[in-house]
Coordinates of C-alpha atoms in Angstrom, one line a residue:
T1 CA 0.0 0.0 0.0
T2 CA 2.9 2.5 0.9
M3 CA 4.4 1.7 -2.4
T4 CA 1.2 2.3 -4.4
W5 CA 0.8 5.7 -2.9
L6 CA 4.3 6.8 -3.3
L7 CA 4.3 5.8 -6.9
L8 CA 0.9 7.6 -7.2
L9 CA 2.4 10.8 -5.7
I10 CA 5.4 10.7 -7.9
L11 CA 3.7 10.2 -11.2
L12 CA 0.5 12.2 -10.5
P13 CA 1.4 14.6 -7.5
V14 CA -1.5 16.8 -7.4
V15 CA -4.0 14.0 -8.0
G16 CA -2.1 11.7 -5.8
L17 CA -2.2 14.2 -3.1
V18 CA -5.9 14.7 -3.4
M19 CA -6.6 11.0 -3.5
Y20 CA -4.2 10.5 -0.3
F21 CA -6.2 13.2 1.5
V22 CA -9.5 11.3 0.7
F23 CA -8.5 7.7 0.8
G24 CA -5.3 7.4 2.6
E25 CA -6.1 7.9 6.1
N26 CA -6.2 4.8 8.6
L27 CA -9.3 5.1 10.6
R28 CA -8.8 2.0 12.5
K29 CA -5.9 3.8 14.3
K30 CA -7.8 7.0 14.6
N31 CA -10.6 5.6 16.1
S32 CA -9.0 3.6 18.9
K33 CA -10.2 6.0 21.5
K34 CA -13.6 6.2 20.1
I35 CA -13.7 2.3 20.2
Q36 CA -12.7 2.2 24.0
K37 CA -15.5 4.8 24.8
M38 CA -17.9 2.7 22.9
K39 CA -17.0 -0.3 24.9
D40 CA -17.5 1.8 28.1
A41 CA -20.7 2.8 27.1
L42 CA -21.7 -0.7 26.4
L43 CA -20.5 -2.0 29.7
K44 CA -22.1 1.0 31.6
A45 CA -25.6 0.6 30.1
D46 CA -27.9 1.5 32.7
D47 CA -31.1 -0.5 31.7
T48 CA -29.7 -3.7 30.5
R49 CA -27.7 -6.6 31.6
A50 CA -27.1 -7.5 27.9
A51 CA -23.6 -6.2 27.8
Y52 CA -22.7 -7.9 31.0
D53 CA -24.0 -11.0 30.0
L54 CA -22.1 -10.8 26.7
V55 CA -18.8 -10.5 28.6
Y56 CA -19.6 -13.4 31.0
Q57 CA -20.4 -15.5 28.0
I58 CA -17.1 -15.0 26.2
E59 CA -15.1 -15.6 29.4
E60 CA -17.2 -18.7 30.2
Q61 CA -17.0 -20.0 26.5
K62 CA -13.1 -19.5 26.5
K63 CA -13.2 -21.9 29.7
W64 CA -15.5 -24.3 27.9
L65 CA -13.4 -24.6 24.9
D66 CA -10.4 -25.4 26.8
S67 CA -12.2 -28.3 28.6
E68 CA -12.9 -31.8 27.4
A69 CA -16.7 -31.2 27.4
S70 CA -16.4 -29.1 24.1
D71 CA -14.7 -32.1 22.3
A72 CA -18.2 -33.5 21.5
F73 CA -19.1 -30.4 19.6
F74 CA -15.8 -29.3 17.9
N75 CA -12.6 -30.8 16.6
R76 CA -9.2 -29.1 17.5
D77 CA -9.0 -26.9 14.4
D78 CA -12.5 -25.6 14.8
K79 CA -11.9 -24.9 18.6
Q80 CA -8.7 -23.0 17.6
A81 CA -10.8 -20.9 15.0
I82 CA -13.4 -20.0 17.4
R83 CA -10.9 -19.1 20.1
L84 CA -9.2 -16.7 17.8
L85 CA -12.1 -14.7 17.2
L86 CA -13.3 -14.9 20.8
N87 CA -9.9 -13.1 21.6
S88 CA -9.8 -10.7 18.7
G89 CA -13.3 -9.9 18.2
N90 CA -15.2 -10.8 21.3
T91 CA -17.5 -12.8 19.4
P92 CA -18.9 -16.0 21.0
V93 CA -20.0 -19.0 19.0
T94 CA -23.9 -19.4 19.3
M95 CA -25.7 -23.0 19.2
G96 CA -29.2 -23.9 18.7
N97 CA -29.9 -21.5 15.7
D98 CA -32.4 -22.1 12.9
L99 CA -30.9 -21.0 9.6
K100 CA -32.5 -20.6 6.2
I101 CA -30.2 -19.9 3.1
F102 CA -31.4 -17.8 0.3
E103 CA -29.8 -18.5 -3.2
E104 CA -31.4 -15.3 -4.8
G105 CA -33.1 -12.1 -4.2
I106 CA -36.9 -12.5 -4.7
S107 CA -37.3 -15.3 -2.1
K108 CA -35.0 -13.3 0.5
F109 CA -37.0 -10.1 -0.3
E110 CA -40.5 -11.8 0.2
K111 CA -39.5 -13.4 3.4
L112 CA -38.1 -10.1 4.8
L113 CA -41.3 -8.3 4.0
E114 CA -43.4 -11.0 5.6
D115 CA -41.1 -10.8 8.8
I116 CA -41.5 -7.1 8.7
S117 CA -45.2 -7.3 8.5
K118 CA -45.3 -9.4 11.7
A119 CA -43.1 -7.0 13.8
E120 CA -44.6 -5.8 17.0
K121 CA -41.8 -3.9 18.7
H122 CA -38.7 -2.7 16.8
I123 CA -37.0 -3.0 13.3
H124 CA -33.4 -2.3 12.8
M125 CA -31.9 -2.3 9.4
E126 CA -28.5 -1.5 7.9
Y127 CA -27.7 -1.7 4.3
Y128 CA -24.9 -0.6 1.8
I129 CA -27.5 0.1 -0.8
I130 CA -31.1 1.1 -0.8
K131 CA -32.6 2.2 -4.1
D132 CA -35.6 4.3 -5.0
D133 CA -37.0 1.6 -7.2
N134 CA -39.7 -1.0 -7.1
M135 CA -37.9 -3.3 -4.4
G136 CA -36.8 0.0 -2.5
N137 CA -40.4 1.3 -2.6
R138 CA -42.1 -1.9 -1.4
L139 CA -39.6 -1.9 1.6
R140 CA -40.4 1.8 2.4
E141 CA -44.0 1.2 2.1
A142 CA -43.8 -1.9 4.5
L143 CA -41.7 0.0 7.1
I144 CA -44.1 3.0 7.0
E145 CA -47.1 0.7 7.6
R146 CA -45.4 -0.9 10.8
A147 CA -44.2 2.5 12.0
R148 CA -47.9 3.9 11.9
A149 CA -48.6 0.6 14.0
G150 CA -46.3 2.0 16.7
V151 CA -43.1 -0.2 15.8
K152 CA -39.8 1.7 16.4
I153 CA -37.5 1.6 13.5
K154 CA -34.0 2.4 12.9
I155 CA -32.1 2.4 9.7
L156 CA -28.5 3.0 8.8
Y157 CA -27.3 3.5 5.2
D158 CA -24.1 4.1 3.5
P159 CA -23.7 7.5 1.8
I160 CA -21.6 6.1 -1.2
G161 CA -23.6 3.0 -1.9
C162 CA -26.8 4.9 -1.6
Y163 CA -25.5 7.7 -3.8
P164 CA -28.1 7.6 -6.6
L165 CA -30.8 7.7 -4.0
L166 CA -29.4 11.1 -2.7
I167 CA -31.1 12.9 -5.7
T168 CA -34.4 11.7 -4.3
R169 CA -33.6 11.2 -0.6
R170 CA -35.9 14.1 0.6
H171 CA -38.9 12.3 -0.8
F172 CA -37.7 8.6 -0.2
F173 CA -36.3 9.2 3.4
G174 CA -38.4 12.1 4.2
S175 CA -41.7 10.1 4.0
M176 CA -40.3 7.6 6.5
R177 CA -38.9 10.1 8.8
A178 CA -42.1 11.9 8.8
E179 CA -43.7 8.6 10.3
G180 CA -41.0 8.7 13.0
I181 CA -38.5 6.4 11.4
E182 CA -35.0 7.2 12.6
I183 CA -32.5 7.1 9.6
F184 CA -28.7 8.0 9.4
A185 CA -26.0 7.9 6.9
F186 CA -23.2 5.9 8.5
M187 CA -20.0 7.6 9.3
Q188 CA -21.2 10.9 7.7
D189 CA -19.6 13.6 9.6
K190 CA -20.1 16.9 7.6
R191 CA -16.9 18.3 9.0
L192 CA -14.7 15.3 7.7
Y193 CA -17.1 14.0 5.0
Y194 CA -14.5 13.5 2.4
R195 CA -12.0 12.0 4.7
N196 CA -14.7 9.3 5.2
I197 CA -15.6 8.4 1.7
N198 CA -13.2 5.6 1.4
Y199 CA -14.6 3.9 4.5
R200 CA -18.0 2.4 3.9
N201 CA -20.6 0.4 5.5
H202 CA -20.8 -2.6 3.4
R203 CA -23.1 -4.4 5.9
K204 CA -26.4 -5.9 4.9
I205 CA -28.5 -6.8 8.0
A206 CA -31.9 -6.8 9.3
I207 CA -33.2 -7.6 12.9
I208 CA -37.0 -7.9 13.7
D209 CA -38.0 -7.8 17.2
G210 CA -34.7 -9.2 18.2
K211 CA -36.0 -12.6 17.2
V212 CA -35.4 -12.6 13.4
G213 CA -32.1 -11.6 11.8
Y214 CA -30.8 -11.4 8.3
L215 CA -27.3 -11.1 6.8
G216 CA -25.6 -11.6 3.4
G217 CA -24.9 -10.2 -0.1
I218 CA -28.3 -9.2 -1.1
N219 CA -29.0 -5.3 -0.9
I220 CA -32.1 -3.5 -1.5
G221 CA -32.7 -2.9 -5.3
D222 CA -34.3 -4.4 -8.5
E223 CA -31.0 -5.8 -10.0
Y224 CA -30.9 -8.2 -6.7
V225 CA -34.2 -9.8 -8.0
H226 CA -33.1 -10.1 -11.6
E227 CA -34.5 -7.0 -13.0
D228 CA -31.4 -5.5 -14.6
P229 CA -31.0 -6.4 -18.0
R230 CA -27.2 -5.9 -17.8
F231 CA -26.8 -8.7 -15.4
G232 CA -30.1 -10.8 -15.8
F233 CA -30.1 -13.6 -13.2
W234 CA -28.5 -12.4 -10.0
R235 CA -26.8 -15.2 -8.0
D236 CA -26.4 -14.5 -4.3
T237 CA -26.4 -15.8 -0.9
H238 CA -28.3 -14.4 2.2
L239 CA -29.2 -16.0 5.6
R240 CA -32.1 -15.7 7.9
F241 CA -31.6 -16.5 11.6
E242 CA -33.6 -17.2 14.5
G243 CA -31.8 -18.2 17.7
N244 CA -28.9 -16.7 19.8
A245 CA -27.0 -15.6 16.7
V246 CA -29.8 -12.8 16.4
V247 CA -28.6 -11.5 19.8
M248 CA -25.0 -11.0 18.1
L249 CA -26.5 -9.3 15.1
Q250 CA -28.4 -6.9 17.3
M251 CA -25.2 -6.3 19.2
V252 CA -23.5 -5.2 16.0
F253 CA -26.2 -3.0 14.9
L254 CA -26.4 -1.2 18.2
Q255 CA -22.6 -0.8 18.2
D256 CA -22.8 0.8 14.7
W257 CA -25.7 3.0 15.9
Y258 CA -23.6 4.3 18.7
H259 CA -20.7 4.9 16.5
R260 CA -22.8 6.9 14.2
T261 CA -25.2 8.8 16.8
G262 CA -23.3 8.9 19.9
R263 CA -26.3 7.3 21.5
S264 CA -26.1 4.3 23.8
E265 CA -29.2 2.2 23.4
F266 CA -28.1 -1.3 24.6
R267 CA -31.5 -1.9 26.1
K268 CA -32.6 -5.2 27.6
S269 CA -35.9 -4.9 25.5
Y270 CA -33.8 -5.2 22.3
F271 CA -32.3 -8.7 23.1
H272 CA -34.8 -11.5 23.0
V273 CA -34.1 -14.4 25.3
F274 CA -34.3 -17.8 23.6
E275 CA -35.3 -20.2 26.3
E276 CA -35.2 -23.3 23.7
P277 CA -33.0 -24.1 20.7
K278 CA -34.6 -22.8 17.6
G279 CA -32.6 -25.2 15.4
P280 CA -29.4 -27.4 15.0
T281 CA -27.1 -24.8 13.6
T282 CA -23.9 -23.3 15.1
V283 CA -23.1 -20.0 14.2
Q284 CA -20.2 -17.5 15.1
I285 CA -21.2 -13.7 13.9
V286 CA -18.0 -11.9 13.0
A287 CA -17.9 -8.2 12.3
S288 CA -14.9 -6.0 11.3
G289 CA -14.4 -2.5 10.3
T290 CA -12.6 0.7 11.4
D291 CA -14.5 0.5 14.8
S292 CA -13.0 -2.9 15.5
E293 CA -9.5 -3.3 17.0
H294 CA -8.5 -6.3 14.7
P295 CA -9.5 -7.2 11.2
T296 CA -11.3 -10.2 12.3
I297 CA -12.8 -11.6 9.0
Y298 CA -9.3 -11.6 7.4
Q299 CA -7.9 -13.3 10.4
S300 CA -10.6 -16.1 10.0
F301 CA -9.9 -16.4 6.2
F302 CA -6.2 -16.5 6.8
Y303 CA -6.3 -19.0 9.6
N304 CA -8.8 -21.5 7.8
I305 CA -6.9 -21.4 4.6
T306 CA -3.6 -21.9 6.0
H307 CA -5.1 -24.9 8.1
A308 CA -6.7 -26.6 5.4
Q309 CA -6.2 -30.0 4.5
Q310 CA -8.4 -31.2 1.8
S311 CA -10.2 -28.3 0.0
V312 CA -10.7 -24.6 -0.2
Y313 CA -14.1 -23.4 -2.2
I314 CA -14.5 -19.6 -2.8
Q315 CA -17.2 -17.6 -4.2
S316 CA -16.6 -13.8 -4.7
P317 CA -17.5 -11.3 -7.2
Y318 CA -14.0 -9.6 -6.7
F319 CA -10.8 -11.5 -6.1
V320 CA -8.1 -8.9 -4.9
P321 CA -6.2 -10.7 -2.0
D322 CA -3.3 -9.0 -0.2
E323 CA 0.2 -10.7 -0.4
A324 CA -0.4 -12.7 2.7
L325 CA -3.6 -14.1 1.7
L326 CA -2.5 -14.7 -1.9
M327 CA 0.5 -16.7 -0.5
A328 CA -1.8 -18.8 1.7
L329 CA -3.9 -19.7 -1.2
K330 CA -0.8 -20.7 -3.3
S331 CA 0.8 -22.6 -0.4
A332 CA -2.6 -24.6 -0.3
V333 CA -2.5 -25.3 -4.0
L334 CA 1.0 -26.4 -4.0
S335 CA 0.4 -28.6 -1.0
G336 CA -2.2 -30.5 -2.8
V337 CA -5.5 -28.8 -1.3
D338 CA -8.3 -28.7 -3.9
V339 CA -8.7 -24.8 -4.3
K340 CA -11.7 -23.9 -6.4
I341 CA -12.7 -20.2 -7.1
M342 CA -16.0 -19.1 -8.7
F343 CA -16.1 -15.7 -10.3
P344 CA -18.6 -13.7 -12.4
G345 CA -18.1 -13.6 -16.2
I346 CA -19.7 -10.0 -16.3
P347 CA -17.7 -7.2 -14.9
D348 CA -19.3 -4.5 -12.7
H349 CA -16.3 -2.6 -11.8
F350 CA -13.7 -2.3 -14.5
T351 CA -10.6 -1.7 -12.3
V352 CA -11.6 -4.3 -9.7
Y353 CA -12.5 -6.9 -12.4
H354 CA -9.3 -6.7 -14.3
A355 CA -7.1 -6.5 -11.1
S356 CA -9.0 -9.8 -10.1
Q357 CA -8.2 -11.3 -13.5
S358 CA -4.7 -10.9 -12.9
Y359 CA -4.6 -12.5 -9.5
L360 CA -6.7 -15.5 -10.7
S361 CA -4.4 -16.1 -13.8
E362 CA -1.5 -16.3 -11.1
I363 CA -3.1 -18.8 -8.8
A364 CA -4.7 -20.7 -11.8
E365 CA -1.0 -21.3 -13.3
L366 CA -0.3 -23.0 -10.1
G367 CA -3.1 -25.4 -10.3
A368 CA -6.1 -23.7 -8.7
K369 CA -9.4 -24.5 -10.6
V370 CA -11.0 -21.2 -11.5
Y371 CA -14.6 -21.2 -12.7
I372 CA -16.3 -18.3 -14.6
Y373 CA -19.9 -18.1 -13.7
K374 CA -22.1 -17.8 -17.0
K375 CA -25.9 -17.8 -16.1
G376 CA -25.8 -14.3 -14.9
F377 CA -23.8 -12.3 -12.3
I378 CA -22.6 -14.1 -9.1
H379 CA -22.4 -11.7 -6.2
S380 CA -22.2 -14.5 -3.6
K381 CA -19.6 -14.2 -0.9
V382 CA -18.8 -17.7 0.5
M383 CA -15.8 -19.6 1.6
M384 CA -15.9 -23.3 2.6
V385 CA -12.8 -25.3 4.0
D386 CA -12.7 -29.2 4.4
H387 CA -16.2 -29.7 4.7
E388 CA -15.8 -28.3 8.4
F389 CA -16.2 -24.7 8.2
A390 CA -18.1 -22.0 6.1
S391 CA -18.1 -18.4 6.0
V392 CA -21.2 -16.6 4.5
G393 CA -21.7 -12.8 4.6
T394 CA -20.8 -9.5 3.0
A395 CA -17.0 -9.7 2.6
N396 CA -15.6 -9.9 -0.7
M397 CA -12.3 -11.7 -1.1
D398 CA -10.3 -8.5 -1.4
V399 CA -8.4 -5.9 0.6
R400 CA -11.3 -3.4 0.8
S401 CA -13.5 -5.8 2.6
F402 CA -10.9 -7.2 4.9
K403 CA -9.0 -3.8 5.9
I404 CA -11.2 -0.8 5.0
N405 CA -15.1 -1.4 5.0
A406 CA -17.3 -2.3 7.8
E407 CA -18.2 -6.0 7.0
I408 CA -20.1 -8.9 8.7
N409 CA -19.9 -12.6 8.2
A410 CA -21.5 -15.8 9.8
L411 CA -19.1 -18.6 10.3
I412 CA -20.8 -21.8 10.2
Y413 CA -19.6 -25.1 11.7
D414 CA -22.5 -27.8 11.7
D415 CA -22.6 -30.7 9.0
E416 CA -26.0 -30.1 7.8
T417 CA -25.7 -26.5 6.7
L418 CA -22.3 -27.2 5.4
C419 CA -23.7 -30.0 3.2
H420 CA -26.3 -27.6 1.9
L421 CA -23.6 -24.9 1.0
Y422 CA -21.6 -27.8 -0.6
D423 CA -24.7 -28.9 -3.0
M424 CA -25.2 -25.1 -3.8
F425 CA -21.6 -24.8 -5.0
D426 CA -21.8 -28.0 -6.9
R427 CA -25.2 -26.8 -8.6
D428 CA -23.5 -23.5 -9.4
L429 CA -20.6 -25.3 -11.3
R430 CA -23.2 -26.5 -13.7
N431 CA -23.5 -22.9 -14.8
C432 CA -19.9 -22.4 -15.1
E433 CA -16.8 -22.6 -17.5
L434 CA -13.5 -23.9 -16.2
L435 CA -10.8 -21.3 -17.1
D436 CA -7.9 -22.7 -19.1
P437 CA -4.6 -21.6 -17.5
D438 CA -3.2 -21.8 -21.1
V439 CA -5.5 -19.2 -22.2
Y440 CA -4.2 -16.9 -19.6
L441 CA -0.5 -17.5 -20.9
K442 CA -1.6 -16.1 -24.4
K443 CA -2.9 -12.7 -23.2
T444 CA -2.3 -9.9 -25.5
I445 CA 0.3 -7.1 -24.4
R446 CA -2.6 -4.7 -24.3
R447 CA -4.5 -7.1 -21.7
R448 CA -1.5 -7.8 -19.6
F449 CA -0.8 -4.0 -19.5
V450 CA -4.5 -3.1 -18.4
E451 CA -4.4 -6.1 -15.7
G452 CA -1.0 -5.1 -14.5
A453 CA -2.3 -1.3 -14.1
C454 CA -5.4 -2.3 -12.4
R455 CA -3.3 -4.6 -9.9
L456 CA -0.9 -1.9 -9.2
F457 CA -3.6 0.0 -7.4
S458 CA -5.3 -3.0 -5.8
P459 CA -4.2 -2.2 -2.2
I460 CA -6.4 1.0 -2.4
L461 CA -9.3 -0.2 -4.6

């Protein structure tokens, strides 16, 4: 990253200086005091035991993982992976969850609207993209109906992801605010707005009454339900939870709400107590961003790739790893691990797409199998390792997701859900074309130049 900035400043000093002013600041370091202040607010909340219970659960879970009692639930590598994220991200593993997997946007959106229509107390939503189109307006109308019924609603949106909406936001957001719905742009500080542009809230989560939670790759817009002719069929992965994983989703949202508004609202009424298991799924919710001490999602990916014994399967619309993660994947390939990467055949961002092509060709030459998705556009963000671990969420396989954006993933450890995800991957392979490494070796000089130039700026894409 340092070399990229230096080269840009040398070649284009004026442009480079402006770009560094906008994109170069390390907000994780800058926010260290704010992170501690947020934790203090969490632990000193007057009207809830939720924060204290969470800390107690983390400490108890660390002891439990060290005991033989946990051997019946997790193998040694899984326990190490869980312990890593307990220590770096304060994220306990939750058991007894019911989980539903959506493979495309229509089914997810209809179920979300159904859950919203049943809300009785509160709805919390946080999305990177919300559009003023058919899907966006159906959501807006559903939320207004619930607000009129007395349901308290909070929404966080990303000002860059929702940039097209800003033209009509007075009508779109104004009509909701008029009904008492609280809406804020995440990290939008007017005094430092342009210094925050590079740091985006890429999360896509919803929590209804503290009982039902959603996370995954599907935003709010017509393209996510196959209505954009440029992309056609939109393949994605999104999750719906019932169970203790929802408690962790709620905690992430309320931390983000505090980070944006300065208001501590860790209320007991927001955290539903699940007396009985809702299902068989074991889940660890992991969030990372400038408001977290460590890049926890990146650490999870790195750990699981470097400990892979049999297979690593990846679906991502972007593939721009840093040198450490690229070396981990190369080492896995060279050690005999079956590495498969599924990537879209349709570009949606020119620079990132061509930078990704450069990295994919490099790893394909070593023996990784790269599959190009042909049915439409694949936006799914999934990684599976050794039929023992899966990650599903908002994080792409790129530097931006791992070290810049606010992201959230669900780490899954139970056999039933893993089998479902592997079956989905196998079905997707039927709509893919295996990339021939020899084709990459015959690239034109022009294509090599374009990919090399795009790759040069990959640390700041």
